[in-house]
Amino acid sequence: MAKVVCVLYDDPIDGYPKSYARDGLPKIDRYPGGETLPSPKAIDFKPGTLLGSVSGELGLRKYLESNGHTFIVTSDKDGPNSTFEKELVDADVVISQPFWPAYLTAERIAKARKLKLALTAGVGSDHVDLQAASAHGITVAEVTYSNSISVSEHVVMMILGLVRNYIPSHEWVTKGGWNIADCAMRSYDIEGMHVGTVAAGRIGLAVLKRLKPFDMHLHYYDRYRLPEATEKELGLIWHPSVENMVRVCDVVTINAPLHPETENLFNDKLIANMKRGAYLVNTARGKICDRDAIVRALESGQLAGYAGDVWFPQPAPKNHPWRTMPHQGMTPHISGTSLSAQARYAAGTREILECFFEKRPIRDEYLIVDGGKLAGTGAHSYSAGDATRGSDTRAKLKHHA
Ligand code: NDP
């Protein structure tokens, strides 16, 4: 029988919800493009409930315990004395989430001698040292597509929020003001602007599709080009390099995974290549942007606004400069964990566990590392290497963060 260790974010500060704002979720039959939704044999949760926090347990306890497995759920993940690090030692399976990442560094992987499966309940497995996982024969899998559309909606919201100056205008209302000019002096329409996505995968393409009706000019940079029919239908302009694309864009949205090729991509040099007064939205991973270069660009006016929900490390320390820099519309890492997304990634996690325990193959599109190398989606979208470096700073900050 297996030991499954699951790291989830804390419950709401007022306790696990007893009721919800809405009574259910709309029914979605398929993902765009036809990929099927998660299809476990059964689920033991009500879609629309909070599954991603510790008391929600991804709806897995009944399934795992009735099959004789041990199931540990914790939010305590940082540092050598954390519950996660102690329980990891004899764990067969680790489940973690990008929102509250249980960083699986090479050191931790070396200690986890029984570990066979590192499962991401969501999308994006950069919190796992993929190189070390490959070397130790650990399978890394994630619930591809489960929250890609959720993120694309968040990106559109953030672009509109920044360009139209929504958050500062809202703040004038709550302060009791009626300061039209203060609100309007940084407010523009997105119509006619040039928007470009770094990567046109599931999220990037969904963002472009959603922005099309706003009559924006649509650009993308990706290592592989989209089918000609898609380019034509949306009127997309492909760029052979990110430098080339950012030069012509008023708005840039980052939708690539974090791996050695994308780490620190948006540094002083690339940002200097952007139009003065461009907006940057990053819901991909914090480390794709150089933290201090972003602050400098907002202070100098090179960037007119920055928004996103991804930071490094996570949770972000209280003194992280992105909390207080000017013209930002940051949120904690939430875009992929709406209640709608949770129902899908909890079901997908269950599907992957069923496959693992019943020795059936895990869907290719869910695989990041398998058989000692990048596999499935991982082979397509990631590059070999490790992007977890520096994650131990969370543990050092733990007591005053
Ligand atoms: P996909 O795998 O569908 O798309 C990723 C795309 O990135 C692929 O098209 C890939 O290109 C492209 N890509 C990879 N490396 C590069 C590079 N160096 N330059 C340009 N393009 C590159 O994933 P999703 O769209 O679903 O998700 C993308 C990322 O968004 C995730 O990896 C994750 O980090 C983040 N995410 C954030 C969430 C949140 O809550 N904020 C939730 C979900 C995801 P190709 O395959 O053509 O090589």
CSV table of C-alpha atoms and ligand atoms in Angstrom, one decimal:
chain,number,residue,atom,x,y,z
A,1,MET,CA,0.0,0.0,0.0
A,2,ALA,CA,1.2,3.5,-0.8
A,3,LYS,CA,1.8,6.6,1.2
A,4,VAL,CA,0.5,9.7,-0.6
A,5,VAL,CA,1.6,13.2,0.7
A,6,CYS,CA,-0.4,16.1,-0.5
A,7,VAL,CA,0.5,19.8,0.0
A,8,LEU,CA,-2.3,22.2,-0.4
A,9,TYR,CA,-2.9,25.9,0.5
A,10,ASP,CA,-4.5,26.9,3.8
A,11,ASP,CA,-8.3,27.1,4.3
A,12,PRO,CA,-9.9,30.6,4.2
A,13,ILE,CA,-9.1,32.7,7.3
A,14,ASP,CA,-12.7,32.3,8.5
A,15,GLY,CA,-12.7,28.6,8.2
A,16,TYR,CA,-13.7,26.1,5.5
A,17,PRO,CA,-16.9,27.5,3.8
A,18,LYS,CA,-20.3,26.2,4.8
A,19,SER,CA,-22.0,27.7,1.8
A,20,TYR,CA,-21.1,29.1,-1.6
A,21,ALA,CA,-22.0,32.2,-3.7
A,22,ARG,CA,-23.5,30.0,-6.5
A,23,ASP,CA,-25.2,26.6,-6.5
A,24,GLY,CA,-23.2,24.8,-9.2
A,25,LEU,CA,-20.9,25.0,-12.2
A,26,PRO,CA,-21.8,25.2,-15.9
A,27,LYS,CA,-21.4,22.0,-17.8
A,28,ILE,CA,-18.5,21.9,-20.2
A,29,ASP,CA,-18.2,18.8,-22.5
A,30,ARG,CA,-14.7,19.2,-23.9
A,31,TYR,CA,-11.7,21.5,-24.0
A,32,PRO,CA,-11.3,23.7,-27.0
A,33,GLY,CA,-9.7,21.6,-29.8
A,34,GLY,CA,-11.5,18.4,-28.6
A,35,GLU,CA,-9.2,17.1,-25.8
A,36,THR,CA,-11.4,15.3,-23.3
A,37,LEU,CA,-12.0,16.5,-19.8
A,38,PRO,CA,-10.6,14.4,-16.9
A,39,SER,CA,-12.3,11.1,-16.7
A,40,PRO,CA,-11.8,9.3,-13.4
A,41,LYS,CA,-14.0,6.2,-12.7
A,42,ALA,CA,-15.7,8.2,-10.0
A,43,ILE,CA,-15.4,11.4,-7.9
A,44,ASP,CA,-16.2,11.9,-4.2
A,45,PHE,CA,-16.7,15.6,-4.2
A,46,LYS,CA,-19.3,18.2,-5.3
A,47,PRO,CA,-18.0,20.3,-8.2
A,48,GLY,CA,-18.1,24.0,-7.1
A,49,THR,CA,-16.8,23.3,-3.6
A,50,LEU,CA,-13.4,24.4,-2.3
A,51,LEU,CA,-11.1,21.4,-3.1
A,52,GLY,CA,-7.7,23.0,-3.3
A,53,SER,CA,-7.3,23.9,0.4
A,54,VAL,CA,-6.3,21.5,3.1
A,55,SER,CA,-9.8,20.7,4.2
A,56,GLY,CA,-10.9,20.2,0.6
A,57,GLU,CA,-8.2,17.4,0.3
A,58,LEU,CA,-8.9,17.4,-3.5
A,59,GLY,CA,-11.8,15.1,-2.6
A,60,LEU,CA,-9.3,12.2,-2.5
A,61,ARG,CA,-9.5,10.8,1.1
A,62,LYS,CA,-12.3,8.4,0.7
A,63,TYR,CA,-10.8,6.9,-2.6
A,64,LEU,CA,-7.3,6.6,-1.2
A,65,GLU,CA,-8.2,5.2,2.3
A,66,SER,CA,-10.8,2.8,1.0
A,67,ASN,CA,-8.0,1.3,-1.2
A,68,GLY,CA,-5.7,1.0,1.9
A,69,HIS,CA,-3.4,3.9,1.2
A,70,THR,CA,-2.1,6.4,3.7
A,71,PHE,CA,-3.1,10.0,2.9
A,72,ILE,CA,-1.3,12.9,4.5
A,73,VAL,CA,-2.5,16.5,3.7
A,74,THR,CA,-0.5,19.5,4.9
A,75,SER,CA,0.1,23.1,4.0
A,76,ASP,CA,3.4,23.1,6.0
A,77,LYS,CA,6.0,22.8,3.1
A,78,ASP,CA,9.0,25.0,3.7
A,79,GLY,CA,12.3,24.2,5.5
A,80,PRO,CA,13.8,21.0,6.9
A,81,ASN,CA,11.4,20.8,9.9
A,82,SER,CA,8.3,21.1,7.8
A,83,THR,CA,5.7,18.4,7.8
A,84,PHE,CA,6.2,18.0,4.0
A,85,GLU,CA,10.0,17.4,4.3
A,86,LYS,CA,9.5,14.9,7.2
A,87,GLU,CA,6.7,13.0,5.5
A,88,LEU,CA,8.5,13.0,2.1
A,89,VAL,CA,11.2,10.5,3.3
A,90,ASP,CA,9.0,7.4,2.8
A,91,ALA,CA,6.3,8.8,0.4
A,92,ASP,CA,5.4,6.9,-2.8
A,93,VAL,CA,3.4,9.8,-4.3
A,94,VAL,CA,3.6,13.6,-3.8
A,95,ILE,CA,0.8,15.8,-4.9
A,96,SER,CA,1.4,19.5,-5.0
A,97,GLN,CA,0.0,22.7,-6.5
A,98,PRO,CA,1.7,25.6,-8.3
A,99,PHE,CA,-0.3,28.1,-6.2
A,100,TRP,CA,1.4,26.8,-3.0
A,101,PRO,CA,4.3,24.9,-4.4
A,102,ALA,CA,6.0,22.2,-2.4
A,103,TYR,CA,9.4,22.7,-4.1
A,104,LEU,CA,10.9,19.3,-5.0
A,105,THR,CA,14.6,20.2,-5.2
A,106,ALA,CA,17.4,17.8,-6.0
A,107,GLU,CA,18.2,17.6,-2.3
A,108,ARG,CA,14.6,16.7,-1.4
A,109,ILE,CA,14.4,14.2,-4.2
A,110,ALA,CA,17.6,12.5,-2.9
A,111,LYS,CA,15.9,12.1,0.5
A,112,ALA,CA,12.6,10.7,-1.0
A,113,ARG,CA,13.9,7.3,-1.7
A,114,LYS,CA,10.5,5.7,-2.4
A,115,LEU,CA,9.1,8.5,-4.5
A,116,LYS,CA,7.7,7.3,-7.8
A,117,LEU,CA,5.1,9.9,-8.8
A,118,ALA,CA,5.2,13.7,-8.4
A,119,LEU,CA,1.8,14.9,-9.4
A,120,THR,CA,0.9,18.5,-10.0
A,121,ALA,CA,-2.8,19.3,-9.2
A,122,GLY,CA,-2.9,22.0,-11.9
A,123,VAL,CA,-0.6,23.0,-14.8
A,124,GLY,CA,3.2,23.8,-14.5
A,125,SER,CA,5.7,21.5,-12.9
A,126,ASP,CA,8.7,23.9,-12.6
A,127,HIS,CA,8.6,23.5,-8.8
A,128,VAL,CA,10.0,20.0,-9.4
A,129,ASP,CA,13.7,19.7,-10.4
A,130,LEU,CA,12.9,17.8,-13.6
A,131,GLN,CA,16.5,16.9,-14.1
A,132,ALA,CA,16.7,15.2,-10.7
A,133,ALA,CA,13.3,13.6,-11.2
A,134,SER,CA,14.5,12.1,-14.5
A,135,ALA,CA,17.7,10.8,-12.9
A,136,HIS,CA,15.7,9.1,-10.1
A,137,GLY,CA,13.1,7.6,-12.4
A,138,ILE,CA,10.3,9.6,-10.9
A,139,THR,CA,7.3,10.2,-13.1
A,140,VAL,CA,6.1,13.9,-13.1
A,141,ALA,CA,2.6,14.4,-14.3
A,142,GLU,CA,0.2,17.4,-14.3
A,143,VAL,CA,-3.5,17.9,-15.3
A,144,THR,CA,-2.9,19.6,-18.6
A,145,TYR,CA,-5.6,22.0,-19.7
A,146,SER,CA,-7.5,21.8,-16.4
A,147,ASN,CA,-7.1,25.5,-15.7
A,148,SER,CA,-5.7,26.9,-19.0
A,149,ILE,CA,-9.0,28.6,-19.9
A,150,SER,CA,-9.3,29.9,-16.3
A,151,VAL,CA,-5.9,31.6,-16.7
A,152,SER,CA,-6.8,33.1,-20.1
A,153,GLU,CA,-9.8,34.8,-18.6
A,154,HIS,CA,-7.6,36.2,-15.8
A,155,VAL,CA,-5.2,37.5,-18.4
A,156,VAL,CA,-7.9,39.4,-20.3
A,157,MET,CA,-9.2,40.8,-17.1
A,158,MET,CA,-5.7,42.0,-16.1
A,159,ILE,CA,-5.0,43.6,-19.5
A,160,LEU,CA,-8.3,45.5,-19.3
A,161,GLY,CA,-7.7,46.3,-15.7
A,162,LEU,CA,-4.3,47.9,-16.4
A,163,VAL,CA,-5.0,49.7,-19.6
A,164,ARG,CA,-8.3,51.1,-18.4
A,165,ASN,CA,-6.8,52.0,-15.0
A,166,TYR,CA,-9.5,50.0,-13.2
A,167,ILE,CA,-7.9,49.3,-9.8
A,168,PRO,CA,-6.9,52.9,-9.0
A,169,SER,CA,-10.3,54.1,-10.1
A,170,HIS,CA,-12.1,51.6,-7.9
A,171,GLU,CA,-9.9,52.8,-5.0
A,172,TRP,CA,-11.1,56.4,-5.5
A,173,VAL,CA,-14.7,55.2,-5.0
A,174,THR,CA,-13.9,53.3,-1.8
A,175,LYS,CA,-11.9,56.3,-0.5
A,176,GLY,CA,-15.1,58.4,-1.0
A,177,GLY,CA,-13.8,60.4,-4.0
A,178,TRP,CA,-15.2,61.3,-7.4
A,179,ASN,CA,-11.9,62.1,-9.0
A,180,ILE,CA,-12.6,61.6,-12.7
A,181,ALA,CA,-9.5,63.3,-13.9
A,182,ASP,CA,-7.2,61.3,-11.6
A,183,CYS,CA,-8.8,58.1,-12.9
A,184,ALA,CA,-8.8,59.2,-16.6
A,185,MET,CA,-5.3,60.5,-16.8
A,186,ARG,CA,-3.9,56.9,-17.1
A,187,SER,CA,-6.9,55.3,-18.9
A,188,TYR,CA,-6.9,54.1,-22.5
A,189,ASP,CA,-8.9,51.8,-24.8
A,190,ILE,CA,-7.4,48.5,-25.9
A,191,GLU,CA,-9.0,48.8,-29.3
A,192,GLY,CA,-6.4,49.2,-32.0
A,193,MET,CA,-3.5,48.3,-29.7
A,194,HIS,CA,-1.0,45.6,-30.6
A,195,VAL,CA,-1.0,42.7,-28.1
A,196,GLY,CA,1.5,39.9,-28.2
A,197,THR,CA,1.8,36.6,-26.4
A,198,VAL,CA,5.1,34.9,-25.5
A,199,ALA,CA,4.0,31.3,-26.3
A,200,ALA,CA,0.7,30.3,-28.0
A,201,GLY,CA,0.0,27.1,-26.3
A,202,ARG,CA,-3.3,26.4,-24.6
A,203,ILE,CA,-3.4,29.6,-22.6
A,204,GLY,CA,-1.7,31.9,-25.1
A,205,LEU,CA,-4.0,30.9,-27.9
A,206,ALA,CA,-7.1,31.2,-25.7
A,207,VAL,CA,-6.0,34.7,-24.8
A,208,LEU,CA,-5.6,35.7,-28.5
A,209,LYS,CA,-9.0,34.2,-29.3
A,210,ARG,CA,-10.6,36.2,-26.4
A,211,LEU,CA,-9.0,39.4,-27.4
A,212,LYS,CA,-9.9,39.1,-31.1
A,213,PRO,CA,-13.4,40.7,-30.6
A,214,PHE,CA,-11.8,43.8,-29.1
A,215,ASP,CA,-10.3,44.7,-32.5
A,216,MET,CA,-6.7,44.5,-31.3
A,217,HIS,CA,-3.8,43.5,-33.6
A,218,LEU,CA,-2.7,40.0,-32.5
A,219,HIS,CA,0.9,38.9,-32.3
A,220,TYR,CA,2.6,35.8,-31.0
A,221,TYR,CA,6.1,34.3,-30.5
A,222,ASP,CA,6.5,30.6,-30.1
A,223,ARG,CA,9.1,28.0,-31.0
A,224,TYR,CA,6.6,26.3,-33.3
A,225,ARG,CA,4.2,28.1,-35.5
A,226,LEU,CA,0.4,27.5,-35.2
A,227,PRO,CA,-1.4,25.9,-38.1
A,228,GLU,CA,-1.8,28.3,-41.1
A,229,ALA,CA,-5.6,28.1,-40.8
A,230,THR,CA,-5.5,29.3,-37.2
A,231,GLU,CA,-3.2,32.2,-38.1
A,232,LYS,CA,-5.6,33.2,-40.9
A,233,GLU,CA,-8.8,32.9,-38.9
A,234,LEU,CA,-7.5,35.1,-36.1
A,235,GLY,CA,-5.2,37.3,-38.3
A,236,LEU,CA,-2.2,36.4,-36.2
A,237,ILE,CA,1.3,37.8,-36.8
A,238,TRP,CA,4.1,35.4,-35.9
A,239,HIS,CA,7.5,36.6,-34.8
A,240,PRO,CA,10.7,34.6,-35.0
A,241,SER,CA,12.0,36.0,-31.7
A,242,VAL,CA,10.6,37.5,-28.6
A,243,GLU,CA,12.8,40.7,-29.1
A,244,ASN,CA,11.2,41.2,-32.5
A,245,MET,CA,7.7,40.9,-31.1
A,246,VAL,CA,7.9,43.1,-28.0
A,247,ARG,CA,9.3,45.9,-30.0
A,248,VAL,CA,5.9,46.4,-31.7
A,249,CYS,CA,3.5,45.6,-28.9
A,250,ASP,CA,1.6,47.9,-26.6
A,251,VAL,CA,0.6,44.9,-24.4
A,252,VAL,CA,2.7,41.7,-23.8
A,253,THR,CA,1.3,38.6,-22.1
A,254,ILE,CA,3.6,35.8,-21.0
A,255,ASN,CA,2.2,32.3,-21.3
A,256,ALA,CA,5.3,30.0,-21.6
A,257,PRO,CA,6.3,27.5,-19.0
A,258,LEU,CA,9.3,28.3,-16.7
A,259,HIS,CA,12.3,26.3,-17.7
A,260,PRO,CA,16.0,27.2,-18.3
A,261,GLU,CA,15.2,28.8,-21.6
A,262,THR,CA,12.6,31.2,-20.2
A,263,GLU,CA,14.1,31.9,-16.8
A,264,ASN,CA,14.8,35.7,-16.4
A,265,LEU,CA,13.7,36.3,-20.1
A,266,PHE,CA,12.2,39.7,-19.2
A,267,ASN,CA,15.4,41.4,-18.0
A,268,ASP,CA,16.5,45.1,-18.3
A,269,LYS,CA,17.7,44.4,-21.8
A,270,LEU,CA,14.5,42.9,-23.2
A,271,ILE,CA,12.3,45.5,-21.4
A,272,ALA,CA,14.4,48.3,-22.9
A,273,ASN,CA,13.4,46.8,-26.3
A,274,MET,CA,9.7,47.3,-25.5
A,275,LYS,CA,7.7,50.4,-26.5
A,276,ARG,CA,7.7,53.1,-23.8
A,277,GLY,CA,4.5,52.8,-21.8
A,278,ALA,CA,3.9,49.1,-22.7
A,279,TYR,CA,1.9,46.9,-20.3
A,280,LEU,CA,3.2,43.5,-19.2
A,281,VAL,CA,1.0,40.7,-17.9
A,282,ASN,CA,2.6,37.6,-16.5
A,283,THR,CA,0.5,34.8,-15.2
A,284,ALA,CA,3.0,32.1,-16.3
A,285,ARG,CA,5.7,32.1,-13.6
A,286,GLY,CA,7.4,34.8,-11.6
A,287,LYS,CA,10.9,33.8,-12.4
A,288,ILE,CA,10.4,34.5,-16.1
A,289,CYS,CA,10.7,38.2,-15.2
A,290,ASP,CA,13.7,39.7,-13.4
A,291,ARG,CA,12.1,41.0,-10.2
A,292,ASP,CA,14.1,44.2,-9.9
A,293,ALA,CA,14.1,45.0,-13.6
A,294,ILE,CA,10.2,45.1,-13.5
A,295,VAL,CA,10.3,47.5,-10.5
A,296,ARG,CA,12.8,49.8,-12.3
A,297,ALA,CA,10.8,49.8,-15.5
A,298,LEU,CA,7.6,50.8,-13.7
A,299,GLU,CA,9.4,53.5,-11.7
A,300,SER,CA,11.0,55.0,-14.9
A,301,GLY,CA,7.8,54.8,-17.0
A,302,GLN,CA,9.3,52.3,-19.5
A,303,LEU,CA,6.4,50.1,-18.5
A,304,ALA,CA,3.0,51.7,-17.9
A,305,GLY,CA,1.7,48.7,-15.9
A,306,TYR,CA,2.5,45.2,-14.7
A,307,ALA,CA,0.0,42.6,-13.6
A,308,GLY,CA,0.1,38.9,-12.8
A,309,ASP,CA,-0.4,36.3,-10.2
A,310,VAL,CA,2.9,34.5,-10.1
A,311,TRP,CA,5.8,35.3,-7.9
A,312,PHE,CA,9.1,33.7,-6.7
A,313,PRO,CA,9.2,32.2,-4.2
A,314,GLN,CA,5.7,31.4,-3.3
A,315,PRO,CA,4.0,32.5,-1.1
A,316,ALA,CA,5.7,35.8,-1.7
A,317,PRO,CA,7.4,37.4,1.4
A,318,LYS,CA,5.6,40.4,2.9
A,319,ASN,CA,8.4,42.7,1.7
A,320,HIS,CA,8.4,41.5,-1.9
A,321,PRO,CA,8.8,44.7,-4.0
A,322,TRP,CA,6.0,43.6,-6.4
A,323,ARG,CA,3.5,44.2,-3.6
A,324,THR,CA,4.2,47.9,-3.4
A,325,MET,CA,5.7,48.9,-6.8
A,326,PRO,CA,3.7,51.6,-8.8
A,327,HIS,CA,1.1,50.8,-11.4
A,328,GLN,CA,0.7,47.1,-10.6
A,329,GLY,CA,-2.3,44.9,-10.5
A,330,MET,CA,-0.9,41.9,-8.8
A,331,THR,CA,-3.0,39.1,-7.1
A,332,PRO,CA,-1.7,36.1,-5.2
A,333,HIS,CA,-1.4,33.0,-7.4
A,334,ILE,CA,-5.1,32.4,-8.1
A,335,SER,CA,-5.9,32.5,-11.8
A,336,GLY,CA,-5.8,28.8,-12.2
A,337,THR,CA,-7.6,27.9,-9.0
A,338,SER,CA,-11.1,29.2,-9.5
A,339,LEU,CA,-13.8,26.8,-8.1
A,340,SER,CA,-14.4,25.9,-11.8
A,341,ALA,CA,-10.7,24.9,-12.3
A,342,GLN,CA,-10.6,23.1,-9.0
A,343,ALA,CA,-13.3,20.6,-10.1
A,344,ARG,CA,-11.3,19.8,-13.2
A,345,TYR,CA,-7.8,19.5,-11.6
A,346,ALA,CA,-9.2,17.4,-8.7
A,347,ALA,CA,-10.9,15.0,-11.1
A,348,GLY,CA,-7.7,14.9,-13.2
A,349,THR,CA,-5.6,14.2,-10.1
A,350,ARG,CA,-7.9,11.3,-9.3
A,351,GLU,CA,-7.6,10.0,-12.9
A,352,ILE,CA,-3.8,10.0,-12.8
A,353,LEU,CA,-3.8,8.3,-9.4
A,354,GLU,CA,-6.2,5.6,-10.7
A,355,CYS,CA,-3.9,5.0,-13.6
A,356,PHE,CA,-0.9,4.8,-11.4
A,357,PHE,CA,-2.3,2.4,-8.9
A,358,GLU,CA,-4.0,0.2,-11.5
A,359,LYS,CA,-0.8,0.2,-13.6
A,360,ARG,CA,-2.6,1.7,-16.6
A,361,PRO,CA,-0.7,4.3,-18.7
A,362,ILE,CA,-1.2,7.9,-17.8
A,363,ARG,CA,-2.4,10.0,-20.7
A,364,ASP,CA,0.5,11.2,-22.8
A,365,GLU,CA,-0.7,14.9,-22.5
A,366,TYR,CA,-0.5,14.7,-18.7
A,367,LEU,CA,3.2,13.5,-18.7
A,368,ILE,CA,6.1,15.9,-18.1
A,369,VAL,CA,8.8,13.4,-17.1
A,370,ASP,CA,8.6,9.6,-17.5
A,371,GLY,CA,11.0,6.8,-18.0
A,372,GLY,CA,14.0,8.9,-17.1
A,373,LYS,CA,13.4,11.8,-19.6
A,374,LEU,CA,11.0,14.6,-20.6
A,375,ALA,CA,7.9,13.0,-22.0
A,376,GLY,CA,4.5,13.9,-23.4
A,377,THR,CA,3.7,17.6,-22.9
A,378,GLY,CA,7.0,17.9,-21.1
A,379,ALA,CA,9.0,16.8,-24.1
A,380,HIS,CA,7.1,19.4,-26.3
A,381,SER,CA,7.0,22.4,-24.0
A,382,TYR,CA,10.0,22.2,-21.5
A,383,SER,CA,13.8,22.0,-21.9
A,384,ALA,CA,16.1,19.8,-19.8
A,385,GLY,CA,17.3,21.3,-16.6
A,386,ASP,CA,16.1,22.7,-13.3
A,387,ALA,CA,14.2,25.9,-12.4
A,388,THR,CA,13.8,25.4,-8.7
A,389,ARG,CA,17.1,27.2,-7.7
A,390,GLY,CA,16.4,29.7,-4.9
A,391,SER,CA,13.3,28.1,-3.7
A,392,ASP,CA,14.9,27.4,-0.3
A,393,THR,CA,14.8,31.2,0.4
A,394,ARG,CA,11.2,30.6,1.4
A,395,ALA,CA,12.3,28.5,4.3
A,396,LYS,CA,14.8,31.2,5.4
A,397,LEU,CA,12.0,33.8,5.2
A,398,LYS,CA,9.4,31.6,6.8
A,399,HIS,CA,9.4,33.2,10.2
A,400,HIS,CA,9.2,36.8,9.2
A,401,ALA,CA,7.3,36.5,5.9
B,1,NDP,P1,0.9,24.6,-23.0
B,1,NDP,O1,1.9,23.5,-22.8
B,1,NDP,O2,-0.3,24.4,-23.7
B,1,NDP,O3,1.7,25.8,-23.7
B,1,NDP,C1,3.0,26.2,-23.4
B,1,NDP,C2,3.5,26.8,-24.6
B,1,NDP,O4,4.8,27.5,-24.3
B,1,NDP,C3,3.8,25.9,-25.8
B,1,NDP,O5,3.2,26.4,-26.9
B,1,NDP,C4,5.3,25.9,-25.9
B,1,NDP,O6,5.8,25.9,-27.2
B,1,NDP,C5,5.6,27.3,-25.4
B,1,NDP,N1,7.0,27.5,-25.1
B,1,NDP,C6,7.8,26.7,-24.3
B,1,NDP,N2,9.0,27.3,-24.2
B,1,NDP,C7,9.0,28.4,-25.0
B,1,NDP,C8,10.0,29.4,-25.3
B,1,NDP,N3,11.2,29.3,-24.8
B,1,NDP,N4,9.6,30.4,-26.1
B,1,NDP,C9,8.4,30.5,-26.6
B,1,NDP,N5,7.4,29.6,-26.3
B,1,NDP,C10,7.7,28.5,-25.5
B,1,NDP,O7,0.7,25.2,-21.5
B,1,NDP,P2,-0.5,26.2,-21.0
B,1,NDP,O8,-0.7,27.2,-22.0
B,1,NDP,O9,-1.6,25.5,-20.5
B,1,NDP,O10,0.3,26.8,-19.8
B,1,NDP,C11,1.5,27.6,-20.0
B,1,NDP,C12,2.1,27.9,-18.6
B,1,NDP,O11,1.3,28.8,-17.9
B,1,NDP,C13,2.3,26.7,-17.7
B,1,NDP,O12,3.5,26.0,-17.9
B,1,NDP,C14,2.4,27.4,-16.3
B,1,NDP,O13,3.7,27.8,-16.0
B,1,NDP,C15,1.5,28.6,-16.5
B,1,NDP,N6,0.2,28.4,-15.8
B,1,NDP,C16,-0.2,29.3,-14.8
B,1,NDP,C17,-1.3,29.1,-14.1
B,1,NDP,C18,-1.7,30.1,-13.1
B,1,NDP,O14,-2.6,29.8,-12.2
B,1,NDP,N7,-1.2,31.3,-13.1
B,1,NDP,C19,-2.2,27.9,-14.3
B,1,NDP,C20,-1.8,27.2,-15.5
B,1,NDP,C21,-0.6,27.4,-16.2
B,1,NDP,P3,5.9,24.5,-28.0
B,1,NDP,O15,5.1,23.5,-27.3
B,1,NDP,O16,5.5,25.0,-29.3
B,1,NDP,O17,7.4,24.3,-27.8
